[in-house]
Amino acid sequence: MSPANEKAGKSDVKDARSGVRQPLANLECDVLVAGAGSAGLSAAHAFAAQGRKVVIVGKVETHLAGRTVALFEGSLRFYRALGLWTRLAEHSAPMEGIQMIDDTGSIFPSAPKEFRSREIDLDAFGENIENNALVAELAAAARENPSITLVEDLIDLFDLNFSGARARLASGGWIDAKFIVAGEGRNSQARQIAGITVTTWSYPQVALTVLLAHEKPHHQISTEFHKRSGPFTFVPLRGREGAPYRSSLVWLVSPREALRLQALPPDMLAAEIEDEAHGLLGAIRLDGPVGAFPMGAMKTDRVTGTRMALIGESAHLFPPIGAQGLNLSLRDIANLVDCLEGVNLDEPDEISRGLERYERQRARDIGLRVRGIDILNRSLLIHALPVDFARAFALNFFSAIGPLRRALMREGVTPHGPTPKLMRARPPVSRASAPGA
Ligand SMILES: Cc1cc2nc3c(=O)[nH]c(=O)nc-3n(C[C@H](O)[C@H](O)[C@H](O)COP(=O)(O)OP(=O)(O)OC[C@H]3O[C@@H](n4cnc5c(N)ncnc54)[C@H](O)[C@@H]3O)c2cc1C
């Protein structure tokens, strides 16, 4: 069935310049991005910068309770290279240090550890930004970009063929594409249609998330308490009028405990958080609603299909330990862009070769994060002396030996292996001359 023969769909799209709504019938593009979350929107910008005509389909959701993302140096370079960082920086706060405190009550506790970004010659390990602000800014920039058409709808069917790909909108109409980037998150339909096998598992944990205003400064240091239920992590946030010191909290607890904590009035929950933090940040008050996210993990047997590649949570899922999720997703995107550089998307063989490269390049990075975080998380959940001893020993060992310590920090911030072009260091640009400034 030729898409050109399809009847006009019910969906329409607003032309960025004229503001006139136009029917979507016969909309065509080089790259169709499915899903307008942080990964999908970032991918749309990256492919537009490569000179591709991009359509992105998804509802822009900016009401995620209490969620922030810590973006490390490679991710900051990615957004700087795309001319997006200036607008994101207005919402972010730097993380100059990471403190880890063993609060498991184990008889083999490791001493508190503090890592400073200057040890690896960086001003900061990265920047922490509210998820909603990130998505809103990326969506606003997409609407302003003439190479990107943002369609606020859902896709209900994908058609992936050697000769071309297309997607049907839930409200009617088809979009023809030469290539599809599947960024619709953990339940990706494109992944299912491509026949990609997934292995999923869950943890007896829920991540409670909330933004906090507090009495004492955080000194740009993120503090991770390792508790029996999982990590309890404060990450610095940008202050605002009336709340100069702010942090986000991610607290992994059992599902039953999550229900109890969510039912507490805000001042009582704040008091429990103060107790768990041993007074680190002084008096605490909640600065927004509390979110609750059941913890699970997922890996896939491959990350590509016919004229299609997975990115972000369509490709991998794990608990928020070490702030790796979106950072890994941006590496997916930067790698994919490199793998398709110079590829004529009208030539299926060229696409296949590009996707073989993507498959090879992502396997190790994704595998390492999914497995590493699984081991670390389980080591907290298992109450067994040998496991406590091994965890404390590993942390002490890595943090005591200078080169290992620095290698560990670098691996978290800019992982080794070939660095994709969008994440390579560039000479600093002044705000005034930065693209998109
Ligand atoms: C508590 C918590 C803390 C975290 N902290 C960090 C951190 O500090 N640093 C970090 O790097 N990562 C962090 N992460 C991970 C990070 O938030 C996620 O990796 C990231 O938000 C996932 O983005 P995504 O775009 O892949 O998926 P999603 O955000 O799930 O986006 C997918 C989008 O696709 C849409 N969609 C679904 N189906 C369709 C369809 N059929 N058609 C169109 N659209 C569709 C969905 O509505 C959604 O908008 C954290 C995660 C959690 C849970």
mmCIF file of N, CA, C and O in Angstrom, residues 124-210:
data_model
loop_
_atom_site.group_PDB
_atom_site.id
_atom_site.type_symbol
_atom_site.label_atom_id
_atom_site.label_comp_id
_atom_site.label_asym_id
_atom_site.label_seq_id
_atom_site.Cartn_x
_atom_site.Cartn_y
_atom_site.Cartn_z
ATOM 1 N N ALA A 124 33.111 20.447 37.170
ATOM 2 C CA ALA A 124 31.991 19.719 37.787
ATOM 3 C C ALA A 124 31.861 18.370 37.092
ATOM 4 O O ALA A 124 32.239 18.229 35.923
ATOM 5 N N PHE A 125 31.338 17.360 37.826
ATOM 6 C CA PHE A 125 31.074 16.063 37.183
ATOM 7 C C PHE A 125 29.956 16.212 36.160
ATOM 8 O O PHE A 125 29.889 15.500 35.171
ATOM 9 N N GLY A 126 29.051 17.132 36.459
ATOM 10 C CA GLY A 126 27.912 17.325 35.555
ATOM 11 C C GLY A 126 26.947 18.320 36.146
ATOM 12 O O GLY A 126 27.306 19.075 37.065
ATOM 13 N N GLU A 127 25.739 18.307 35.643
ATOM 14 C CA GLU A 127 24.718 19.267 36.082
ATOM 15 C C GLU A 127 23.413 18.504 36.318
ATOM 16 O O GLU A 127 23.073 17.593 35.550
ATOM 17 N N ASN A 128 22.698 18.928 37.356
ATOM 18 C CA ASN A 128 21.416 18.294 37.668
ATOM 19 C C ASN A 128 20.281 19.214 37.212
ATOM 20 O O ASN A 128 20.304 20.410 37.481
ATOM 21 N N ILE A 129 19.309 18.649 36.515
ATOM 22 C CA ILE A 129 18.231 19.464 35.946
ATOM 23 C C ILE A 129 16.890 18.770 36.164
ATOM 24 O O ILE A 129 16.818 17.530 36.120
ATOM 25 N N GLU A 130 15.865 19.555 36.410
ATOM 26 C CA GLU A 130 14.529 18.966 36.570
ATOM 27 C C GLU A 130 14.088 18.358 35.242
ATOM 28 O O GLU A 130 14.217 18.999 34.190
ATOM 29 N N ASN A 131 13.597 17.148 35.320
ATOM 30 C CA ASN A 131 13.150 16.423 34.128
ATOM 31 C C ASN A 131 12.136 17.231 33.310
ATOM 32 O O ASN A 131 12.220 17.311 32.076
ATOM 33 N N ASN A 132 11.179 17.857 34.022
ATOM 34 C CA ASN A 132 10.125 18.595 33.322
ATOM 35 C C ASN A 132 10.701 19.782 32.554
ATOM 36 O O ASN A 132 10.271 20.076 31.432
ATOM 37 N N ALA A 133 11.684 20.475 33.167
ATOM 38 C CA ALA A 133 12.298 21.627 32.501
ATOM 39 C C ALA A 133 13.077 21.147 31.271
ATOM 40 O O ALA A 133 13.033 21.779 30.201
ATOM 41 N N LEU A 134 13.768 20.012 31.416
ATOM 42 C CA LEU A 134 14.548 19.472 30.294
ATOM 43 C C LEU A 134 13.632 19.172 29.111
ATOM 44 O O LEU A 134 13.876 19.613 27.971
ATOM 45 N N VAL A 135 12.550 18.439 29.385
ATOM 46 C CA VAL A 135 11.640 18.045 28.300
ATOM 47 C C VAL A 135 10.972 19.288 27.687
ATOM 48 O O VAL A 135 10.879 19.421 26.461
ATOM 49 N N ALA A 136 10.545 20.223 28.543
ATOM 50 C CA ALA A 136 9.866 21.419 28.032
ATOM 51 C C ALA A 136 10.800 22.220 27.133
ATOM 52 O O ALA A 136 10.398 22.690 26.053
ATOM 53 N N GLU A 137 12.064 22.376 27.542
ATOM 54 C CA GLU A 137 13.014 23.162 26.732
ATOM 55 C C GLU A 137 13.351 22.450 25.423
ATOM 56 O O GLU A 137 13.449 23.067 24.373
ATOM 57 N N LEU A 138 13.533 21.110 25.503
ATOM 58 C CA LEU A 138 13.859 20.373 24.267
ATOM 59 C C LEU A 138 12.682 20.445 23.289
ATOM 60 O O LEU A 138 12.879 20.565 22.070
ATOM 61 N N ALA A 139 11.459 20.386 23.827
ATOM 62 C CA ALA A 139 10.274 20.456 22.963
ATOM 63 C C ALA A 139 10.144 21.860 22.360
ATOM 64 O O ALA A 139 9.851 22.007 21.161
ATOM 65 N N ALA A 140 10.396 22.892 23.176
ATOM 66 C CA ALA A 140 10.298 24.273 22.674
ATOM 67 C C ALA A 140 11.325 24.481 21.561
ATOM 68 O O ALA A 140 11.014 25.062 20.504
ATOM 69 N N ALA A 141 12.544 23.975 21.780
ATOM 70 C CA ALA A 141 13.588 24.137 20.760
ATOM 71 C C ALA A 141 13.230 23.348 19.497
ATOM 72 O O ALA A 141 13.524 23.776 18.375
ATOM 73 N N ALA A 142 12.554 22.204 19.657
ATOM 74 C CA ALA A 142 12.145 21.403 18.484
ATOM 75 C C ALA A 142 11.101 22.175 17.672
ATOM 76 O O ALA A 142 11.145 22.180 16.435
ATOM 77 N N ARG A 143 10.185 22.847 18.383
ATOM 78 C CA ARG A 143 9.146 23.613 17.666
ATOM 79 C C ARG A 143 9.768 24.762 16.879
ATOM 80 O O ARG A 143 9.251 25.170 15.842
ATOM 81 N N GLU A 144 10.896 25.285 17.390
ATOM 82 C CA GLU A 144 11.542 26.415 16.702
ATOM 83 C C GLU A 144 12.440 25.953 15.553
ATOM 84 O O GLU A 144 12.879 26.765 14.752
ATOM 85 N N ASN A 145 12.740 24.664 15.498
ATOM 86 C CA ASN A 145 13.713 24.167 14.520
ATOM 87 C C ASN A 145 13.004 23.804 13.206
ATOM 88 O O ASN A 145 12.161 22.899 13.182
ATOM 89 N N PRO A 146 13.327 24.495 12.104
ATOM 90 C CA PRO A 146 12.613 24.231 10.851
ATOM 91 C C PRO A 146 12.841 22.820 10.294
ATOM 92 O O PRO A 146 12.071 22.360 9.452
ATOM 93 N N SER A 147 13.868 22.127 10.771
ATOM 94 C CA SER A 147 14.116 20.763 10.271
ATOM 95 C C SER A 147 13.343 19.712 11.066
ATOM 96 O O SER A 147 13.415 18.522 10.769
ATOM 97 N N ILE A 148 12.638 20.153 12.131
ATOM 98 C CA ILE A 148 11.912 19.190 12.973
ATOM 99 C C ILE A 148 10.418 19.514 12.966
ATOM 100 O O ILE A 148 10.032 20.662 13.163
ATOM 101 N N THR A 149 9.595 18.495 12.738
ATOM 102 C CA THR A 149 8.144 18.650 12.895
ATOM 103 C C THR A 149 7.731 17.820 14.104
ATOM 104 O O THR A 149 7.951 16.600 14.130
ATOM 105 N N LEU A 150 7.192 18.494 15.110
ATOM 106 C CA LEU A 150 6.748 17.792 16.323
ATOM 107 C C LEU A 150 5.243 17.553 16.232
ATOM 108 O O LEU A 150 4.463 18.499 16.137
ATOM 109 N N VAL A 151 4.858 16.277 16.215
ATOM 110 C CA VAL A 151 3.442 15.918 16.115
ATOM 111 C C VAL A 151 3.010 15.365 17.469
ATOM 112 O O VAL A 151 3.483 14.305 17.896
ATOM 113 N N GLU A 152 2.135 16.086 18.163
ATOM 114 C CA GLU A 152 1.765 15.664 19.527
ATOM 115 C C GLU A 152 0.626 14.651 19.480
ATOM 116 O O GLU A 152 -0.547 14.980 19.626
ATOM 117 N N ASP A 153 1.000 13.423 19.202
ATOM 118 C CA ASP A 153 0.047 12.333 19.010
ATOM 119 C C ASP A 153 0.745 11.047 19.457
ATOM 120 O O ASP A 153 1.899 11.083 19.899
ATOM 121 N N LEU A 154 0.072 9.914 19.288
ATOM 122 C CA LEU A 154 0.717 8.630 19.564
ATOM 123 C C LEU A 154 0.767 7.823 18.276
ATOM 124 O O LEU A 154 -0.085 8.009 17.397
ATOM 125 N N ILE A 155 1.725 6.931 18.182
ATOM 126 C CA ILE A 155 1.783 6.023 17.035
ATOM 127 C C ILE A 155 1.099 4.727 17.459
ATOM 128 O O ILE A 155 1.374 4.215 18.549
ATOM 129 N N ASP A 156 0.204 4.209 16.611
ATOM 130 C CA ASP A 156 -0.411 2.942 17.014
ATOM 131 C C ASP A 156 -0.006 1.778 16.122
ATOM 132 O O ASP A 156 -0.384 0.641 16.382
ATOM 133 N N LEU A 157 0.777 2.036 15.097
ATOM 134 C CA LEU A 157 1.250 0.930 14.251
ATOM 135 C C LEU A 157 2.524 1.327 13.515
ATOM 136 O O LEU A 157 2.633 2.462 13.034
ATOM 137 N N PHE A 158 3.448 0.375 13.444
ATOM 138 C CA PHE A 158 4.666 0.599 12.658
ATOM 139 C C PHE A 158 4.694 -0.414 11.526
ATOM 140 O O PHE A 158 4.257 -1.550 11.695
ATOM 141 N N ASP A 159 5.240 0.016 10.405
ATOM 142 C CA ASP A 159 5.401 -0.867 9.260
ATOM 143 C C ASP A 159 6.873 -0.742 8.847
ATOM 144 O O ASP A 159 7.292 0.314 8.367
ATOM 145 N N LEU A 160 7.654 -1.802 9.111
ATOM 146 C CA LEU A 160 9.104 -1.721 8.863
ATOM 147 C C LEU A 160 9.469 -2.649 7.720
ATOM 148 O O LEU A 160 9.337 -3.872 7.858
ATOM 149 N N ASN A 161 9.895 -2.092 6.613
ATOM 150 C CA ASN A 161 10.251 -2.901 5.445
ATOM 151 C C ASN A 161 11.611 -2.515 4.918
ATOM 152 O O ASN A 161 12.075 -1.403 5.132
ATOM 153 N N PHE A 162 12.200 -3.458 4.181
ATOM 154 C CA PHE A 162 13.493 -3.195 3.560
ATOM 155 C C PHE A 162 13.389 -1.950 2.661
ATOM 156 O O PHE A 162 14.291 -1.136 2.576
ATOM 157 N N SER A 163 12.237 -1.805 1.996
ATOM 158 C CA SER A 163 12.096 -0.709 1.028
ATOM 159 C C SER A 163 11.658 0.613 1.665
ATOM 160 O O SER A 163 11.711 1.668 1.026
ATOM 161 N N GLY A 164 11.197 0.609 2.901
ATOM 162 C CA GLY A 164 10.767 1.853 3.547
ATOM 163 C C GLY A 164 10.076 1.561 4.863
ATOM 164 O O GLY A 164 9.732 0.423 5.163
ATOM 165 N N ALA A 165 9.880 2.601 5.652
ATOM 166 C CA ALA A 165 9.216 2.424 6.950
ATOM 167 C C ALA A 165 8.105 3.452 7.062
ATOM 168 O O ALA A 165 8.142 4.491 6.415
ATOM 169 N N ARG A 166 7.105 3.130 7.862
ATOM 170 C CA ARG A 166 6.075 4.126 8.110
ATOM 171 C C ARG A 166 5.368 3.838 9.424
ATOM 172 O O ARG A 166 5.477 2.741 9.988
ATOM 173 N N ALA A 167 4.653 4.842 9.887
ATOM 174 C CA ALA A 167 3.979 4.708 11.171
ATOM 175 C C ALA A 167 2.601 5.348 11.071
ATOM 176 O O ALA A 167 2.430 6.366 10.402
ATOM 177 N N ARG A 168 1.632 4.708 11.745
ATOM 178 C CA ARG A 168 0.267 5.245 11.732
ATOM 179 C C ARG A 168 -0.008 5.978 13.048
ATOM 180 O O ARG A 168 0.321 5.478 14.125
ATOM 181 N N LEU A 169 -0.605 7.145 12.917
ATOM 182 C CA LEU A 169 -0.934 7.928 14.110
ATOM 183 C C LEU A 169 -2.229 7.414 14.727
ATOM 184 O O LEU A 169 -3.146 6.996 14.000
ATOM 185 N N ALA A 170 -2.308 7.486 16.048
ATOM 186 C CA ALA A 170 -3.508 6.999 16.740
ATOM 187 C C ALA A 170 -4.749 7.749 16.272
ATOM 188 O O ALA A 170 -5.838 7.189 16.188
ATOM 189 N N SER A 171 -4.593 9.029 15.949
ATOM 190 C CA SER A 171 -5.762 9.803 15.526
ATOM 191 C C SER A 171 -5.958 9.755 14.009
ATOM 192 O O SER A 171 -6.791 10.484 13.477
ATOM 193 N N GLY A 172 -5.205 8.904 13.340
ATOM 194 C CA GLY A 172 -5.384 8.743 11.891
ATOM 195 C C GLY A 172 -4.241 9.367 11.105
ATOM 196 O O GLY A 172 -3.616 10.321 11.565
ATOM 197 N N GLY A 173 -3.968 8.858 9.908
ATOM 198 C CA GLY A 173 -2.885 9.392 9.076
ATOM 199 C C GLY A 173 -1.603 8.591 9.249
ATOM 200 O O GLY A 173 -1.387 7.956 10.290
ATOM 201 N N TRP A 174 -0.814 8.594 8.184
ATOM 202 C CA TRP A 174 0.456 7.854 8.195
ATOM 203 C C TRP A 174 1.616 8.810 7.987
ATOM 204 O O TRP A 174 1.463 9.857 7.372
ATOM 205 N N ILE A 175 2.770 8.412 8.492
ATOM 206 C CA ILE A 175 3.997 9.170 8.229
ATOM 207 C C ILE A 175 4.998 8.225 7.569
ATOM 208 O O ILE A 175 5.272 7.145 8.099
ATOM 209 N N ASP A 176 5.478 8.632 6.403
ATOM 210 C CA ASP A 176 6.498 7.853 5.692
ATOM 211 C C ASP A 176 7.873 8.265 6.159
ATOM 212 O O ASP A 176 8.152 9.459 6.252
ATOM 213 N N ALA A 177 8.739 7.287 6.406
ATOM 214 C CA ALA A 177 10.097 7.628 6.838
ATOM 215 C C ALA A 177 11.095 6.687 6.180
ATOM 216 O O ALA A 177 10.751 5.574 5.785
ATOM 217 N N LYS A 178 12.322 7.168 6.076
ATOM 218 C CA LYS A 178 13.368 6.278 5.567
ATOM 219 C C LYS A 178 13.985 5.488 6.723
ATOM 220 O O LYS A 178 14.569 4.436 6.533
ATOM 221 N N PHE A 179 13.839 6.067 7.925
ATOM 222 C CA PHE A 179 14.450 5.422 9.083
ATOM 223 C C PHE A 179 13.637 5.774 10.328
ATOM 224 O O PHE A 179 13.130 6.889 10.441
ATOM 225 N N ILE A 180 13.530 4.814 11.250
ATOM 226 C CA ILE A 180 12.771 5.074 12.481
ATOM 227 C C ILE A 180 13.677 4.928 13.709
ATOM 228 O O ILE A 180 14.403 3.947 13.845
ATOM 229 N N VAL A 181 13.632 5.943 14.560
ATOM 230 C CA VAL A 181 14.332 5.880 15.843
ATOM 231 C C VAL A 181 13.259 5.608 16.890
ATOM 232 O O VAL A 181 12.356 6.418 17.092
ATOM 233 N N ALA A 182 13.347 4.448 17.535
ATOM 234 C CA ALA A 182 12.324 4.066 18.518
ATOM 235 C C ALA A 182 12.734 4.552 19.901
ATOM 236 O O ALA A 182 13.636 4.002 20.527
ATOM 237 N N GLY A 183 12.050 5.617 20.354
ATOM 238 C CA GLY A 183 12.350 6.179 21.679
ATOM 239 C C GLY A 183 11.080 6.257 22.496
ATOM 240 O O GLY A 183 10.880 7.210 23.244
ATOM 241 N N GLU A 184 10.201 5.223 22.347
ATOM 242 C CA GLU A 184 8.909 5.296 23.064
ATOM 243 C C GLU A 184 8.964 4.634 24.440
ATOM 244 O O GLU A 184 7.924 4.323 25.009
ATOM 245 N N GLY A 185 10.170 4.419 24.937
ATOM 246 C CA GLY A 185 10.287 3.971 26.319
ATOM 247 C C GLY A 185 10.146 2.467 26.492
ATOM 248 O O GLY A 185 10.180 1.696 25.537
ATOM 249 N N ARG A 186 9.962 2.076 27.743
ATOM 250 C CA ARG A 186 10.075 0.659 28.119
ATOM 251 C C ARG A 186 9.091 -0.263 27.396
ATOM 252 O O ARG A 186 9.365 -1.441 27.233
ATOM 253 N N ASN A 187 7.922 0.242 26.987
ATOM 254 C CA ASN A 187 6.954 -0.633 26.312
ATOM 255 C C ASN A 187 6.967 -0.446 24.796
ATOM 256 O O ASN A 187 5.936 -0.618 24.142
ATOM 257 N N SER A 188 8.093 -0.101 24.256
ATOM 258 C CA SER A 188 8.227 0.212 22.827
ATOM 259 C C SER A 188 7.503 -0.791 21.915
ATOM 260 O O SER A 188 7.771 -2.002 21.942
ATOM 261 N N GLN A 189 6.610 -0.249 21.106
ATOM 262 C CA GLN A 189 5.880 -1.098 20.167
ATOM 263 C C GLN A 189 6.746 -1.399 18.943
ATOM 264 O O GLN A 189 6.681 -2.494 18.377
ATOM 265 N N ALA A 190 7.569 -0.422 18.560
ATOM 266 C CA ALA A 190 8.462 -0.637 17.411
ATOM 267 C C ALA A 190 9.389 -1.824 17.689
ATOM 268 O O ALA A 190 9.650 -2.657 16.816
ATOM 269 N N ARG A 191 9.853 -1.898 18.932
ATOM 270 C CA ARG A 191 10.743 -3.002 19.331
ATOM 271 C C ARG A 191 10.026 -4.343 19.185
ATOM 272 O O ARG A 191 10.583 -5.317 18.674
ATOM 273 N N GLN A 192 8.776 -4.356 19.602
ATOM 274 C CA GLN A 192 7.977 -5.585 19.537
ATOM 275 C C GLN A 192 7.755 -5.981 18.080
ATOM 276 O O GLN A 192 7.933 -7.154 17.707
ATOM 277 N N ILE A 193 7.396 -5.012 17.252
ATOM 278 C CA ILE A 193 7.119 -5.298 15.840
ATOM 279 C C ILE A 193 8.385 -5.777 15.125
ATOM 280 O O ILE A 193 8.333 -6.620 14.233
ATOM 281 N N ALA A 194 9.540 -5.281 15.562
ATOM 282 C CA ALA A 194 10.803 -5.709 14.962
ATOM 283 C C ALA A 194 11.221 -7.093 15.450
ATOM 284 O O ALA A 194 12.239 -7.635 15.008
ATOM 285 N N GLY A 195 10.467 -7.656 16.394
ATOM 286 C CA GLY A 195 10.762 -9.019 16.869
ATOM 287 C C GLY A 195 11.969 -9.086 17.781
ATOM 288 O O GLY A 195 12.617 -10.133 17.897
ATOM 289 N N ILE A 196 12.267 -7.987 18.433
ATOM 290 C CA ILE A 196 13.421 -7.966 19.346
ATOM 291 C C ILE A 196 13.003 -8.577 20.686
ATOM 292 O O ILE A 196 11.968 -8.218 21.248
ATOM 293 N N THR A 197 13.821 -9.509 21.172
ATOM 294 C CA THR A 197 13.488 -10.199 22.427
ATOM 295 C C THR A 197 13.963 -9.380 23.620
ATOM 296 O O THR A 197 15.077 -8.856 23.610
ATOM 297 N N VAL A 198 13.115 -9.287 24.633
ATOM 298 C CA VAL A 198 13.531 -8.562 25.832
ATOM 299 C C VAL A 198 13.543 -9.493 27.041
ATOM 300 O O VAL A 198 12.743 -10.417 27.135
ATOM 301 N N THR A 199 14.493 -9.232 27.928
ATOM 302 C CA THR A 199 14.511 -9.922 29.218
ATOM 303 C C THR A 199 14.233 -8.848 30.262
ATOM 304 O O THR A 199 14.924 -7.826 30.292
ATOM 305 N N THR A 200 13.212 -9.086 31.068
ATOM 306 C CA THR A 200 12.886 -8.081 32.088
ATOM 307 C C THR A 200 12.905 -8.729 33.464
ATOM 308 O O THR A 200 12.680 -9.932 33.592
ATOM 309 N N TRP A 201 13.181 -7.972 34.454
ATOM 310 C CA TRP A 201 13.061 -8.442 35.827
ATOM 311 C C TRP A 201 12.742 -7.240 36.721
ATOM 312 O O TRP A 201 12.918 -6.100 36.307
ATOM 313 N N SER A 202 12.239 -7.537 37.920
ATOM 314 C CA SER A 202 11.873 -6.421 38.789
ATOM 315 C C SER A 202 12.622 -6.538 40.112
ATOM 316 O O SER A 202 13.164 -7.604 40.442
ATOM 317 N N TYR A 203 12.663 -5.453 40.835
ATOM 318 C CA TYR A 203 13.297 -5.423 42.149
ATOM 319 C C TYR A 203 12.207 -5.105 43.180
ATOM 320 O O TYR A 203 11.246 -4.388 42.856
ATOM 321 N N PRO A 204 12.357 -5.587 44.417
ATOM 322 C CA PRO A 204 11.342 -5.282 45.442
ATOM 323 C C PRO A 204 11.533 -3.860 45.970
ATOM 324 O O PRO A 204 11.725 -3.644 47.158
ATOM 325 N N GLN A 205 11.537 -2.909 45.059
ATOM 326 C CA GLN A 205 11.833 -1.515 45.425
ATOM 327 C C GLN A 205 10.963 -0.558 44.620
ATOM 328 O O GLN A 205 10.611 -0.836 43.466
ATOM 329 N N VAL A 206 10.682 0.582 45.262
ATOM 330 C CA VAL A 206 10.027 1.695 44.573
ATOM 331 C C VAL A 206 10.920 2.907 44.788
ATOM 332 O O VAL A 206 11.446 3.096 45.892
ATOM 333 N N ALA A 207 11.133 3.701 43.736
ATOM 334 C CA ALA A 207 11.914 4.938 43.914
ATOM 335 C C ALA A 207 10.947 6.066 44.227
ATOM 336 O O ALA A 207 10.079 6.386 43.419
ATOM 337 N N LEU A 208 11.083 6.622 45.435
ATOM 338 C CA LEU A 208 10.309 7.824 45.768
ATOM 339 C C LEU A 208 11.146 9.017 45.341
ATOM 340 O O LEU A 208 12.359 9.056 45.596
ATOM 341 N N THR A 209 10.512 9.981 44.687
ATOM 342 C CA THR A 209 11.257 11.143 44.209
ATOM 343 C C THR A 209 10.546 12.411 44.681
ATOM 344 O O THR A 209 9.311 12.486 44.644
ATOM 345 N N VAL A 210 11.343 13.372 45.106
ATOM 346 C CA VAL A 210 10.733 14.642 45.542
ATOM 347 C C VAL A 210 11.801 15.740 45.520
ATOM 348 O O VAL A 210 12.986 15.470 45.727
#
